Coordinates of C-alpha atoms in Angstrom, one line a residue:
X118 CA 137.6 137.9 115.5
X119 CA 137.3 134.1 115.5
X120 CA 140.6 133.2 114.2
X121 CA 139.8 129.1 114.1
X122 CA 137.2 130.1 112.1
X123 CA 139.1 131.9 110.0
X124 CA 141.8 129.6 109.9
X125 CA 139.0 126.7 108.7
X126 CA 137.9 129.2 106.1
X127 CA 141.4 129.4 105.0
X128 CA 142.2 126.3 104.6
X129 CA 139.4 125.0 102.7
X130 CA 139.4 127.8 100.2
X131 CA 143.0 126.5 99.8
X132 CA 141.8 122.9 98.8
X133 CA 139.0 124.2 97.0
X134 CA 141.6 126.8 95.1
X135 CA 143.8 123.8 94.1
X136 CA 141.0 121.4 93.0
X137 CA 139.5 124.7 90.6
X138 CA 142.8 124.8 89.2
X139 CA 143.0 121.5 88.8
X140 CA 140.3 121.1 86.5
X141 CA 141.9 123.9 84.4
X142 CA 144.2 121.4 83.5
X143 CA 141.7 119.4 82.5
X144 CA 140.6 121.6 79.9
X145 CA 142.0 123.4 76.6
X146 CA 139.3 125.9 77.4
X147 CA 139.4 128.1 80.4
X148 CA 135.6 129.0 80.2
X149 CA 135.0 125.1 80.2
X150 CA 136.8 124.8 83.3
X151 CA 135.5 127.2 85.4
X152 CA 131.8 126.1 84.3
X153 CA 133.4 122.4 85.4
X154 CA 134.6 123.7 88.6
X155 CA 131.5 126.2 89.3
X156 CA 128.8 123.0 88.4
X157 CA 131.1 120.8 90.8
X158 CA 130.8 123.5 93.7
X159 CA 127.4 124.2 93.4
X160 CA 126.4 120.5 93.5
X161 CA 128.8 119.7 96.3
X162 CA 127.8 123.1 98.8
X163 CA 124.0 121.5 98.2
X164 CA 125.2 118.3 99.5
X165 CA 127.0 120.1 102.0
X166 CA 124.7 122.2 103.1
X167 CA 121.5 119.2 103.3
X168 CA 124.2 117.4 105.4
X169 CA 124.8 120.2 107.8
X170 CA 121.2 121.4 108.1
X171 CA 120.6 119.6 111.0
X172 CA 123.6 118.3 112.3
X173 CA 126.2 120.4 110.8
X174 CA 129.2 121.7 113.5
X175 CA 130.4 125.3 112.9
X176 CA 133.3 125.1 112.3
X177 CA 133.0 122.0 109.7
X178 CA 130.6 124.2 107.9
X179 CA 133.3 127.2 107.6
X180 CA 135.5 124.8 106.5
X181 CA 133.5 123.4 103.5
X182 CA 130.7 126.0 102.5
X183 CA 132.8 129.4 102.4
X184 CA 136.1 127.6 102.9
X185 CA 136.0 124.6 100.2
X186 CA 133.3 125.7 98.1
X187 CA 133.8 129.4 97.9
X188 CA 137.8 128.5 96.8
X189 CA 136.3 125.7 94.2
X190 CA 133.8 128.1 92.5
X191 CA 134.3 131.9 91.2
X192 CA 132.5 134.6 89.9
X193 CA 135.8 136.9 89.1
X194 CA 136.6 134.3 86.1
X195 CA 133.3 133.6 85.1
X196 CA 132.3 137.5 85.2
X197 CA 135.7 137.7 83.0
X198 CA 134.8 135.1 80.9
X199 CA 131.7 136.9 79.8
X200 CA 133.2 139.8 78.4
X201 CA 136.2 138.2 77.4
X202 CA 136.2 137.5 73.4
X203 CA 133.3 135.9 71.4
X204 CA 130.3 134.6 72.7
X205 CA 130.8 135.9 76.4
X206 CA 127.0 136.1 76.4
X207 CA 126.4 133.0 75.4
X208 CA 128.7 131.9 78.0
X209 CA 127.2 133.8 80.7
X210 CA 123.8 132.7 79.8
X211 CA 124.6 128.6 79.2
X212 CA 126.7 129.0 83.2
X213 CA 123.7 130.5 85.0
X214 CA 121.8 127.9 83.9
X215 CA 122.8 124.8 84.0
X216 CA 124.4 126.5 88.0
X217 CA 120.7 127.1 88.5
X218 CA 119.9 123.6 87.3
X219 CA 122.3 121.9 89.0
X220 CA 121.0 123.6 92.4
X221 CA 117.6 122.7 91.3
X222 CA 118.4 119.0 90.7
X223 CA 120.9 118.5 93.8
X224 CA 119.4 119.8 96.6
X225 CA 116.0 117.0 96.0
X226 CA 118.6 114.5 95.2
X227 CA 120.7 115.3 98.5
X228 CA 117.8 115.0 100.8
X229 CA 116.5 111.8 99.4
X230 CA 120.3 110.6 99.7
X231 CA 121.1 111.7 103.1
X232 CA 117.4 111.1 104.5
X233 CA 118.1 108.6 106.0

C-alpha cells in the first residue's frame, strides 16, 4: 500500500468535502448545491486533468483528481436527490446534463488555456 498516496488522497477529499459543504450554505436548496458543487468539480478535474496530462506528478494528481475533486463532487446526494420528493427526475436529468456539458465545454477551453 502506498500510504503517501493515500495520505494525498485523504487530504484533498478533506478540502474538497469542506468546499461541497460550503456551497450548501450557499444555498436554500440542497439539490442546488450539490449541482453547484458537482458543475464546479467537473469543470475543475478537466482543468486538472489538461494540466497534468503531460506534466502532472503522481502524487499532485492523487491529491487533486480522486483527492479534491472526488471529496467536492458526489453521486450518493445526487442519486438521493433523484428519488427524494418531487421532480427527482427532472433533477436527475437537468444534473447529467449540464455535468456533461460542462465536461464538453471545459476540457477545449482548458487546452486552449493551458496550451501554452
Amino acid at each position: 500500500m502506498d500510504w503517501v498516496a493515500l495520505a494525498l488522497i485523504a487530504l484533498g477529499g478533506i478540502l474538497g468535502s469542506l468546499l461541497r459543504w460550503s456551497l450548501s450554505l450557499l444555498f436554500d436548496s440542497s439539490r442546488v448545491g450539490t449541482l453547484a458543487a458537482n458543475l464546479v468539480g467537473v469543470a475543475l478535474a478537466c482543468f486538472f486533468l489538461v494540466a497534468m496530462e503531460h506534466h502532472g506528478r503522481k502524487s499532485l494528481r492523487n491529491f487533486l483528481l480522486p483527492g479534491f475533486c472526488g471529496g467536492l463532487t458526489t453521486f450518493s446526494a445526487l442519486a438521493f436527490e433523484s428519488v427524494e420528493g418531487s421532480g427527482g427526475a427532472a433533477y436527475l436529468g437537468v444534473s447529467l446534463f449540464l455535468s456533461l456539458a460542462v465536461a464538453a465545454l471545459c476540457f477545449p477551453i482548458a487546452r486552449k488555456v493551458l496550451a501554452g
